[in-house]
Amino acid sequence: MSNIASPQGTPAVEKAVATTWTVATVNQSGPIENGGAYVMLTDQSGAFKNTWFYVPTLIASMVNETAISAIINNKKVYVELTGTQPANSIMRFHLIG
């Protein structure tokens, strides 16, 4: 396990999975039957395009609301992912002002 500090300088969180932070555009977002959600993102630097990422149930409603806000207001998001392949998980999701 490694300690990964958040970008805002808050205390490090111990994680078992290596993660990647990226800036992305939200293409689509919505809930799924298990209480989680899926969000389709396109990476600003071109690492992935129109890729669906899974959002765990604990943060699904907040991420979905933030994703919809990003779409409506044409804003980017700063997102922490467990990987850049389809169905990898979103760990953190922040609207960029």
PDB file of N, CA and C in Angstrom:
ATOM      1  N   MET A   1       0.838  -1.183   0.000  1.00  0.00           N
ATOM      2  CA  MET A   1       0.000   0.000   0.000  1.00  0.00           C
ATOM      3  C   MET A   1       0.876   1.238   0.000  1.00  0.00           C
ATOM      4  N   SER A   2       0.324   2.289  -0.576  1.00  0.00           N
ATOM      5  CA  SER A   2       1.078   3.532  -0.602  1.00  0.00           C
ATOM      6  C   SER A   2       0.195   4.664  -0.125  1.00  0.00           C
ATOM      7  N   ASN A   3       0.819   5.708   0.359  1.00  0.00           N
ATOM      8  CA  ASN A   3       0.080   6.898   0.755  1.00  0.00           C
ATOM      9  C   ASN A   3       0.068   7.859  -0.409  1.00  0.00           C
ATOM     10  N   ILE A   4      -1.116   8.280  -0.801  1.00  0.00           N
ATOM     11  CA  ILE A   4      -1.268   9.202  -1.920  1.00  0.00           C
ATOM     12  C   ILE A   4      -1.977  10.440  -1.396  1.00  0.00           C
ATOM     13  N   ALA A   5      -1.319  11.576  -1.470  1.00  0.00           N
ATOM     14  CA  ALA A   5      -1.931  12.821  -0.987  1.00  0.00           C
ATOM     15  C   ALA A   5      -2.888  13.349  -2.039  1.00  0.00           C
ATOM     16  N   SER A   6      -3.962  13.949  -1.586  1.00  0.00           N
ATOM     17  CA  SER A   6      -4.898  14.562  -2.518  1.00  0.00           C
ATOM     18  C   SER A   6      -4.293  15.858  -3.050  1.00  0.00           C
ATOM     19  N   PRO A   7      -4.812  16.363  -4.161  1.00  0.00           N
ATOM     20  CA  PRO A   7      -4.226  17.559  -4.764  1.00  0.00           C
ATOM     21  C   PRO A   7      -4.397  18.817  -3.925  1.00  0.00           C
ATOM     22  N   GLN A   8      -5.345  18.824  -3.007  1.00  0.00           N
ATOM     23  CA  GLN A   8      -5.600  20.011  -2.204  1.00  0.00           C
ATOM     24  C   GLN A   8      -4.743  20.044  -0.943  1.00  0.00           C
ATOM     25  N   GLY A   9      -3.875  19.063  -0.748  1.00  0.00           N
ATOM     26  CA  GLY A   9      -3.006  19.055   0.409  1.00  0.00           C
ATOM     27  C   GLY A   9      -3.678  18.520   1.665  1.00  0.00           C
ATOM     28  N   THR A  10      -4.817  17.854   1.523  1.00  0.00           N
ATOM     29  CA  THR A  10      -5.460  17.243   2.674  1.00  0.00           C
ATOM     30  C   THR A  10      -4.663  16.013   3.071  1.00  0.00           C
ATOM     31  N   PRO A  11      -4.929  15.444   4.233  1.00  0.00           N
ATOM     32  CA  PRO A  11      -4.138  14.308   4.682  1.00  0.00           C
ATOM     33  C   PRO A  11      -4.118  13.173   3.666  1.00  0.00           C
ATOM     34  N   ALA A  12      -3.001  12.483   3.613  1.00  0.00           N
ATOM     35  CA  ALA A  12      -2.862  11.357   2.703  1.00  0.00           C
ATOM     36  C   ALA A  12      -3.840  10.261   3.090  1.00  0.00           C
ATOM     37  N   VAL A  13      -4.288   9.540   2.088  1.00  0.00           N
ATOM     38  CA  VAL A  13      -5.208   8.432   2.295  1.00  0.00           C
ATOM     39  C   VAL A  13      -4.487   7.160   1.883  1.00  0.00           C
ATOM     40  N   GLU A  14      -4.523   6.155   2.737  1.00  0.00           N
ATOM     41  CA  GLU A  14      -3.865   4.901   2.403  1.00  0.00           C
ATOM     42  C   GLU A  14      -4.732   4.135   1.418  1.00  0.00           C
ATOM     43  N   LYS A  15      -4.130   3.698   0.302  1.00  0.00           N
ATOM     44  CA  LYS A  15      -4.869   3.010  -0.741  1.00  0.00           C
ATOM     45  C   LYS A  15      -4.136   1.744  -1.156  1.00  0.00           C
ATOM     46  N   ALA A  16      -4.901   0.733  -1.512  1.00  0.00           N
ATOM     47  CA  ALA A  16      -4.330  -0.521  -1.978  1.00  0.00           C
ATOM     48  C   ALA A  16      -4.150  -0.512  -3.495  1.00  0.00           C
ATOM     49  N   VAL A  17      -4.762   0.438  -4.187  1.00  0.00           N
ATOM     50  CA  VAL A  17      -4.738   0.497  -5.638  1.00  0.00           C
ATOM     51  C   VAL A  17      -4.031   1.767  -6.078  1.00  0.00           C
ATOM     52  N   ALA A  18      -3.135   1.635  -7.042  1.00  0.00           N
ATOM     53  CA  ALA A  18      -2.499   2.821  -7.611  1.00  0.00           C
ATOM     54  C   ALA A  18      -3.543   3.593  -8.400  1.00  0.00           C
ATOM     55  N   THR A  19      -3.488   4.903  -8.353  1.00  0.00           N
ATOM     56  CA  THR A  19      -4.484   5.714  -9.048  1.00  0.00           C
ATOM     57  C   THR A  19      -3.824   6.760  -9.931  1.00  0.00           C
ATOM     58  N   THR A  20      -4.646   7.315 -10.808  1.00  0.00           N
ATOM     59  CA  THR A  20      -4.219   8.345 -11.741  1.00  0.00           C
ATOM     60  C   THR A  20      -5.156   9.531 -11.633  1.00  0.00           C
ATOM     61  N   TRP A  21      -4.589  10.735 -11.581  1.00  0.00           N
ATOM     62  CA  TRP A  21      -5.398  11.960 -11.625  1.00  0.00           C
ATOM     63  C   TRP A  21      -5.354  12.512 -13.040  1.00  0.00           C
ATOM     64  N   THR A  22      -6.498  12.993 -13.528  1.00  0.00           N
ATOM     65  CA  THR A  22      -6.554  13.569 -14.861  1.00  0.00           C
ATOM     66  C   THR A  22      -7.637  14.640 -14.942  1.00  0.00           C
ATOM     67  N   VAL A  23      -7.519  15.500 -15.920  1.00  0.00           N
ATOM     68  CA  VAL A  23      -8.562  16.485 -16.222  1.00  0.00           C
ATOM     69  C   VAL A  23      -9.349  15.941 -17.407  1.00  0.00           C
ATOM     70  N   ALA A  24     -10.677  15.961 -17.285  1.00  0.00           N
ATOM     71  CA  ALA A  24     -11.506  15.351 -18.323  1.00  0.00           C
ATOM     72  C   ALA A  24     -12.786  16.132 -18.568  1.00  0.00           C
ATOM     73  N   THR A  25     -13.389  15.850 -19.715  1.00  0.00           N
ATOM     74  CA  THR A  25     -14.712  16.340 -20.066  1.00  0.00           C
ATOM     75  C   THR A  25     -15.706  15.240 -19.738  1.00  0.00           C
ATOM     76  N   VAL A  26     -16.841  15.605 -19.171  1.00  0.00           N
ATOM     77  CA  VAL A  26     -17.905  14.638 -18.904  1.00  0.00           C
ATOM     78  C   VAL A  26     -18.812  14.584 -20.128  1.00  0.00           C
ATOM     79  N   ASN A  27     -18.959  13.394 -20.714  1.00  0.00           N
ATOM     80  CA  ASN A  27     -19.817  13.214 -21.883  1.00  0.00           C
ATOM     81  C   ASN A  27     -21.230  12.786 -21.499  1.00  0.00           C
ATOM     82  N   GLN A  28     -21.323  11.844 -20.533  1.00  0.00           N
ATOM     83  CA  GLN A  28     -22.613  11.334 -20.077  1.00  0.00           C
ATOM     84  C   GLN A  28     -22.456  10.845 -18.644  1.00  0.00           C
ATOM     85  N   SER A  29     -23.583  10.711 -17.937  1.00  0.00           N
ATOM     86  CA  SER A  29     -23.551  10.218 -16.564  1.00  0.00           C
ATOM     87  C   SER A  29     -24.912   9.680 -16.177  1.00  0.00           C
ATOM     88  N   GLY A  30     -24.915   8.648 -15.332  1.00  0.00           N
ATOM     89  CA  GLY A  30     -26.195   8.151 -14.858  1.00  0.00           C
ATOM     90  C   GLY A  30     -26.053   7.020 -13.860  1.00  0.00           C
ATOM     91  N   PRO A  31     -27.123   6.793 -13.074  1.00  0.00           N
ATOM     92  CA  PRO A  31     -27.116   5.743 -12.062  1.00  0.00           C
ATOM     93  C   PRO A  31     -27.311   4.364 -12.691  1.00  0.00           C
ATOM     94  N   ILE A  32     -26.929   3.329 -11.929  1.00  0.00           N
ATOM     95  CA  ILE A  32     -27.171   1.954 -12.351  1.00  0.00           C
ATOM     96  C   ILE A  32     -27.905   1.208 -11.242  1.00  0.00           C
ATOM     97  N   GLU A  33     -28.348   0.013 -11.535  1.00  0.00           N
ATOM     98  CA  GLU A  33     -29.249  -0.715 -10.656  1.00  0.00           C
ATOM     99  C   GLU A  33     -28.692  -1.082  -9.285  1.00  0.00           C
ATOM    100  N   ASN A  34     -27.389  -1.130  -9.093  1.00  0.00           N
ATOM    101  CA  ASN A  34     -26.836  -1.510  -7.789  1.00  0.00           C
ATOM    102  C   ASN A  34     -26.616  -0.313  -6.861  1.00  0.00           C
ATOM    103  N   GLY A  35     -27.058   0.875  -7.287  1.00  0.00           N
ATOM    104  CA  GLY A  35     -26.856   2.076  -6.478  1.00  0.00           C
ATOM    105  C   GLY A  35     -25.608   2.847  -6.858  1.00  0.00           C
ATOM    106  N   GLY A  36     -24.790   2.279  -7.726  1.00  0.00           N
ATOM    107  CA  GLY A  36     -23.606   2.965  -8.235  1.00  0.00           C
ATOM    108  C   GLY A  36     -23.988   3.841  -9.412  1.00  0.00           C
ATOM    109  N   ALA A  37     -23.000   4.194 -10.203  1.00  0.00           N
ATOM    110  CA  ALA A  37     -23.244   5.002 -11.398  1.00  0.00           C
ATOM    111  C   ALA A  37     -22.136   4.724 -12.403  1.00  0.00           C
ATOM    112  N   TYR A  38     -22.364   5.156 -13.617  1.00  0.00           N
ATOM    113  CA  TYR A  38     -21.332   5.161 -14.643  1.00  0.00           C
ATOM    114  C   TYR A  38     -21.225   6.574 -15.191  1.00  0.00           C
ATOM    115  N   VAL A  39     -20.003   7.008 -15.470  1.00  0.00           N
ATOM    116  CA  VAL A  39     -19.748   8.317 -16.050  1.00  0.00           C
ATOM    117  C   VAL A  39     -18.851   8.114 -17.266  1.00  0.00           C
ATOM    118  N   MET A  40     -19.246   8.697 -18.399  1.00  0.00           N
ATOM    119  CA  MET A  40     -18.413   8.639 -19.600  1.00  0.00           C
ATOM    120  C   MET A  40     -17.544   9.892 -19.645  1.00  0.00           C
ATOM    121  N   LEU A  41     -16.233   9.678 -19.749  1.00  0.00           N
ATOM    122  CA  LEU A  41     -15.268  10.779 -19.743  1.00  0.00           C
ATOM    123  C   LEU A  41     -14.381  10.745 -20.975  1.00  0.00           C
ATOM    124  N   THR A  42     -13.879  11.924 -21.335  1.00  0.00           N
ATOM    125  CA  THR A  42     -12.842  12.059 -22.352  1.00  0.00           C
ATOM    126  C   THR A  42     -11.692  12.831 -21.728  1.00  0.00           C
ATOM    127  N   ASP A  43     -10.510  12.223 -21.747  1.00  0.00           N
ATOM    128  CA  ASP A  43      -9.327  12.825 -21.142  1.00  0.00           C
ATOM    129  C   ASP A  43      -8.857  14.035 -21.940  1.00  0.00           C
ATOM    130  N   GLN A  44      -8.536  15.111 -21.251  1.00  0.00           N
ATOM    131  CA  GLN A  44      -8.085  16.349 -21.893  1.00  0.00           C
ATOM    132  C   GLN A  44      -6.803  16.132 -22.698  1.00  0.00           C
ATOM    133  N   SER A  45      -5.914  15.254 -22.217  1.00  0.00           N
ATOM    134  CA  SER A  45      -4.634  15.033 -22.903  1.00  0.00           C
ATOM    135  C   SER A  45      -4.698  13.917 -23.940  1.00  0.00           C
ATOM    136  N   GLY A  46      -5.870  13.300 -24.119  1.00  0.00           N
ATOM    137  CA  GLY A  46      -6.033  12.283 -25.157  1.00  0.00           C
ATOM    138  C   GLY A  46      -5.747  10.854 -24.734  1.00  0.00           C
ATOM    139  N   ALA A  47      -5.555  10.588 -23.457  1.00  0.00           N
ATOM    140  CA  ALA A  47      -5.254   9.225 -22.988  1.00  0.00           C
ATOM    141  C   ALA A  47      -6.431   8.272 -23.203  1.00  0.00           C
ATOM    142  N   PHE A  48      -7.661   8.788 -23.173  1.00  0.00           N
ATOM    143  CA  PHE A  48      -8.851   7.984 -23.451  1.00  0.00           C
ATOM    144  C   PHE A  48      -9.959   8.907 -23.948  1.00  0.00           C
ATOM    145  N   LYS A  49     -10.901   8.323 -24.691  1.00  0.00           N
ATOM    146  CA  LYS A  49     -11.994   9.108 -25.269  1.00  0.00           C
ATOM    147  C   LYS A  49     -13.295   8.337 -25.125  1.00  0.00           C
ATOM    148  N   ASN A  50     -14.364   9.041 -24.690  1.00  0.00           N
ATOM    149  CA  ASN A  50     -15.694   8.441 -24.556  1.00  0.00           C
ATOM    150  C   ASN A  50     -15.637   7.100 -23.818  1.00  0.00           C
ATOM    151  N   THR A  51     -14.993   7.088 -22.665  1.00  0.00           N
ATOM    152  CA  THR A  51     -14.793   5.877 -21.878  1.00  0.00           C
ATOM    153  C   THR A  51     -15.677   5.895 -20.643  1.00  0.00           C
ATOM    154  N   TRP A  52     -16.383   4.775 -20.392  1.00  0.00           N
ATOM    155  CA  TRP A  52     -17.267   4.667 -19.232  1.00  0.00           C
ATOM    156  C   TRP A  52     -16.481   4.211 -18.014  1.00  0.00           C
ATOM    157  N   PHE A  53     -16.651   4.925 -16.891  1.00  0.00           N
ATOM    158  CA  PHE A  53     -16.008   4.586 -15.626  1.00  0.00           C
ATOM    159  C   PHE A  53     -17.076   4.308 -14.577  1.00  0.00           C
ATOM    160  N   TYR A  54     -16.790   3.329 -13.725  1.00  0.00           N
ATOM    161  CA  TYR A  54     -17.713   2.941 -12.663  1.00  0.00           C
ATOM    162  C   TYR A  54     -17.542   3.860 -11.454  1.00  0.00           C
ATOM    163  N   VAL A  55     -18.659   4.217 -10.813  1.00  0.00           N
ATOM    164  CA  VAL A  55     -18.639   5.025  -9.593  1.00  0.00           C
ATOM    165  C   VAL A  55     -19.228   4.171  -8.463  1.00  0.00           C
ATOM    166  N   PRO A  56     -18.464   3.918  -7.393  1.00  0.00           N
ATOM    167  CA  PRO A  56     -18.970   3.110  -6.274  1.00  0.00           C
ATOM    168  C   PRO A  56     -20.190   3.756  -5.614  1.00  0.00           C
ATOM    169  N   THR A  57     -21.029   2.929  -5.000  1.00  0.00           N
ATOM    170  CA  THR A  57     -22.287   3.389  -4.415  1.00  0.00           C
ATOM    171  C   THR A  57     -22.108   4.491  -3.382  1.00  0.00           C
ATOM    172  N   LEU A  58     -21.035   4.439  -2.611  1.00  0.00           N
ATOM    173  CA  LEU A  58     -20.815   5.415  -1.544  1.00  0.00           C
ATOM    174  C   LEU A  58     -20.786   6.860  -2.058  1.00  0.00           C
ATOM    175  N   ILE A  59     -20.262   7.065  -3.269  1.00  0.00           N
ATOM    176  CA  ILE A  59     -20.136   8.426  -3.807  1.00  0.00           C
ATOM    177  C   ILE A  59     -20.948   8.651  -5.077  1.00  0.00           C
ATOM    178  N   ALA A  60     -21.730   7.665  -5.487  1.00  0.00           N
ATOM    179  CA  ALA A  60     -22.413   7.716  -6.785  1.00  0.00           C
ATOM    180  C   ALA A  60     -23.333   8.925  -6.946  1.00  0.00           C
ATOM    181  N   SER A  61     -24.166   9.212  -5.958  1.00  0.00           N
ATOM    182  CA  SER A  61     -25.102  10.325  -6.134  1.00  0.00           C
ATOM    183  C   SER A  61     -24.371  11.659  -6.224  1.00  0.00           C
ATOM    184  N   MET A  62     -23.315  11.831  -5.426  1.00  0.00           N
ATOM    185  CA  MET A  62     -22.559  13.094  -5.466  1.00  0.00           C
ATOM    186  C   MET A  62     -21.804  13.249  -6.781  1.00  0.00           C
ATOM    187  N   VAL A  63     -21.206  12.163  -7.262  1.00  0.00           N
ATOM    188  CA  VAL A  63     -20.487  12.223  -8.533  1.00  0.00           C
ATOM    189  C   VAL A  63     -21.462  12.479  -9.680  1.00  0.00           C
ATOM    190  N   ASN A  64     -22.606  11.804  -9.657  1.00  0.00           N
ATOM    191  CA  ASN A  64     -23.597  12.008 -10.715  1.00  0.00           C
ATOM    192  C   ASN A  64     -24.074  13.464 -10.748  1.00  0.00           C
ATOM    193  N   GLU A  65     -24.349  14.051  -9.587  1.00  0.00           N
ATOM    194  CA  GLU A  65     -24.759  15.456  -9.521  1.00  0.00           C
ATOM    195  C   GLU A  65     -23.664  16.381 -10.046  1.00  0.00           C
ATOM    196  N   THR A  66     -22.427  16.106  -9.666  1.00  0.00           N
ATOM    197  CA  THR A  66     -21.300  16.925 -10.128  1.00  0.00           C
ATOM    198  C   THR A  66     -21.103  16.760 -11.631  1.00  0.00           C
ATOM    199  N   ALA A  67     -21.249  15.540 -12.131  1.00  0.00           N
ATOM    200  CA  ALA A  67     -21.105  15.279 -13.564  1.00  0.00           C
ATOM    201  C   ALA A  67     -22.160  16.031 -14.367  1.00  0.00           C
ATOM    202  N   ILE A  68     -23.396  16.005 -13.897  1.00  0.00           N
ATOM    203  CA  ILE A  68     -24.474  16.734 -14.584  1.00  0.00           C
ATOM    204  C   ILE A  68     -24.200  18.232 -14.576  1.00  0.00           C
ATOM    205  N   SER A  69     -23.696  18.739 -13.456  1.00  0.00           N
ATOM    206  CA  SER A  69     -23.331  20.154 -13.373  1.00  0.00           C
ATOM    207  C   SER A  69     -22.238  20.489 -14.381  1.00  0.00           C
ATOM    208  N   ALA A  70     -21.253  19.603 -14.518  1.00  0.00           N
ATOM    209  CA  ALA A  70     -20.165  19.829 -15.481  1.00  0.00           C
ATOM    210  C   ALA A  70     -20.704  19.877 -16.907  1.00  0.00           C
ATOM    211  N   ILE A  71     -21.630  18.968 -17.219  1.00  0.00           N
ATOM    212  CA  ILE A  71     -22.215  18.941 -18.565  1.00  0.00           C
ATOM    213  C   ILE A  71     -23.003  20.219 -18.830  1.00  0.00           C
ATOM    214  N   ILE A  72     -23.879  20.581 -17.913  1.00  0.00           N
ATOM    215  CA  ILE A  72     -24.741  21.753 -18.087  1.00  0.00           C
ATOM    216  C   ILE A  72     -23.925  23.039 -18.209  1.00  0.00           C
ATOM    217  N   ASN A  73     -22.872  23.154 -17.404  1.00  0.00           N
ATOM    218  CA  ASN A  73     -22.083  24.388 -17.360  1.00  0.00           C
ATOM    219  C   ASN A  73     -20.825  24.352 -18.221  1.00  0.00           C
ATOM    220  N   ASN A  74     -20.676  23.279 -19.007  1.00  0.00           N
ATOM    221  CA  ASN A  74     -19.526  23.135 -19.904  1.00  0.00           C
ATOM    222  C   ASN A  74     -18.195  23.288 -19.149  1.00  0.00           C
ATOM    223  N   LYS A  75     -18.085  22.589 -18.019  1.00  0.00           N
ATOM    224  CA  LYS A  75     -16.885  22.627 -17.182  1.00  0.00           C
ATOM    225  C   LYS A  75     -16.143  21.307 -17.266  1.00  0.00           C
ATOM    226  N   LYS A  76     -14.865  21.325 -16.988  1.00  0.00           N
ATOM    227  CA  LYS A  76     -14.039  20.115 -16.892  1.00  0.00           C
ATOM    228  C   LYS A  76     -14.081  19.602 -15.456  1.00  0.00           C
ATOM    229  N   VAL A  77     -13.646  18.353 -15.272  1.00  0.00           N
ATOM    230  CA  VAL A  77     -13.534  17.764 -13.944  1.00  0.00           C
ATOM    231  C   VAL A  77     -12.106  17.278 -13.728  1.00  0.00           C
ATOM    232  N   TYR A  78     -11.711  17.293 -12.476  1.00  0.00           N
ATOM    233  CA  TYR A  78     -10.421  16.741 -12.050  1.00  0.00           C
ATOM    234  C   TYR A  78     -10.779  15.446 -11.347  1.00  0.00           C
ATOM    235  N   VAL A  79     -10.333  14.325 -11.897  1.00  0.00           N
ATOM    236  CA  VAL A  79     -10.830  13.031 -11.450  1.00  0.00           C
ATOM    237  C   VAL A  79      -9.690  12.076 -11.112  1.00  0.00           C
ATOM    238  N   GLU A  80      -9.891  11.305 -10.047  1.00  0.00           N
ATOM    239  CA  GLU A  80      -8.946  10.260  -9.660  1.00  0.00           C
ATOM    240  C   GLU A  80      -9.532   8.927 -10.100  1.00  0.00           C
ATOM    241  N   LEU A  81      -8.781   8.191 -10.923  1.00  0.00           N
ATOM    242  CA  LEU A  81      -9.230   6.926 -11.488  1.00  0.00           C
ATOM    243  C   LEU A  81      -8.325   5.782 -11.054  1.00  0.00           C
ATOM    244  N   THR A  82      -8.895   4.571 -10.986  1.00  0.00           N
ATOM    245  CA  THR A  82      -8.076   3.390 -10.693  1.00  0.00           C
ATOM    246  C   THR A  82      -7.350   2.905 -11.939  1.00  0.00           C
ATOM    247  N   GLY A  83      -7.678   3.445 -13.075  1.00  0.00           N
ATOM    248  CA  GLY A  83      -7.043   3.121 -14.352  1.00  0.00           C
ATOM    249  C   GLY A  83      -7.766   3.856 -15.456  1.00  0.00           C
ATOM    250  N   THR A  84      -7.287   3.716 -16.676  1.00  0.00           N
ATOM    251  CA  THR A  84      -7.891   4.454 -17.786  1.00  0.00           C
ATOM    252  C   THR A  84      -8.647   3.541 -18.752  1.00  0.00           C
ATOM    253  N   GLN A  85      -8.882   2.309 -18.362  1.00  0.00           N
ATOM    254  CA  GLN A  85      -9.628   1.363 -19.188  1.00  0.00           C
ATOM    255  C   GLN A  85     -11.119   1.420 -18.835  1.00  0.00           C
ATOM    256  N   PRO A  86     -11.991   1.040 -19.775  1.00  0.00           N
ATOM    257  CA  PRO A  86     -13.430   1.011 -19.472  1.00  0.00           C
ATOM    258  C   PRO A  86     -13.730   0.202 -18.213  1.00  0.00           C
ATOM    259  N   ALA A  87     -14.652   0.712 -17.404  1.00  0.00           N
ATOM    260  CA  ALA A  87     -15.125   0.104 -16.157  1.00  0.00           C
ATOM    261  C   ALA A  87     -14.140   0.215 -14.996  1.00  0.00           C
ATOM    262  N   ASN A  88     -12.988   0.885 -15.174  1.00  0.00           N
ATOM    263  CA  ASN A  88     -12.162   1.205 -14.007  1.00  0.00           C
ATOM    264  C   ASN A  88     -12.973   2.163 -13.151  1.00  0.00           C
ATOM    265  N   SER A  89     -12.588   2.326 -11.895  1.00  0.00           N
ATOM    266  CA  SER A  89     -13.403   3.096 -10.957  1.00  0.00           C
ATOM    267  C   SER A  89     -12.957   4.542 -10.793  1.00  0.00           C
ATOM    268  N   ILE A  90     -13.932   5.389 -10.522  1.00  0.00           N
ATOM    269  CA  ILE A  90     -13.689   6.770 -10.132  1.00  0.00           C
ATOM    270  C   ILE A  90     -13.589   6.789  -8.614  1.00  0.00           C
ATOM    271  N   MET A  91     -12.503   7.343  -8.085  1.00  0.00           N
ATOM    272  CA  MET A  91     -12.308   7.422  -6.642  1.00  0.00           C
ATOM    273  C   MET A  91     -12.666   8.804  -6.098  1.00  0.00           C
ATOM    274  N   ARG A  92     -12.304   9.846  -6.851  1.00  0.00           N
ATOM    275  CA  ARG A  92     -12.614  11.232  -6.469  1.00  0.00           C
ATOM    276  C   ARG A  92     -12.968  11.988  -7.736  1.00  0.00           C
ATOM    277  N   PHE A  93     -13.799  13.033  -7.575  1.00  0.00           N
ATOM    278  CA  PHE A  93     -14.367  13.710  -8.740  1.00  0.00           C
ATOM    279  C   PHE A  93     -14.638  15.145  -8.369  1.00  0.00           C
ATOM    280  N   HIS A  94     -13.904  16.091  -8.971  1.00  0.00           N
ATOM    281  CA  HIS A  94     -13.997  17.504  -8.592  1.00  0.00           C
ATOM    282  C   HIS A  94     -14.297  18.369  -9.824  1.00  0.00           C
ATOM    283  N   LEU A  95     -15.257  19.254  -9.708  1.00  0.00           N
ATOM    284  CA  LEU A  95     -15.575  20.212 -10.761  1.00  0.00           C
ATOM    285  C   LEU A  95     -14.497  21.279 -10.786  1.00  0.00           C
ATOM    286  N   ILE A  96     -14.008  21.601 -11.972  1.00  0.00           N
ATOM    287  CA  ILE A  96     -13.002  22.652 -12.113  1.00  0.00           C
ATOM    288  C   ILE A  96     -13.724  23.941 -12.456  1.00  0.00           C
ATOM    289  N   GLY A  97     -13.497  24.966 -11.651  1.00  0.00           N
ATOM    290  CA  GLY A  97     -14.168  26.249 -11.806  1.00  0.00           C
ATOM    291  C   GLY A  97     -13.746  26.952 -13.012  1.00  0.00           C
TER     292      GLY A  97
END
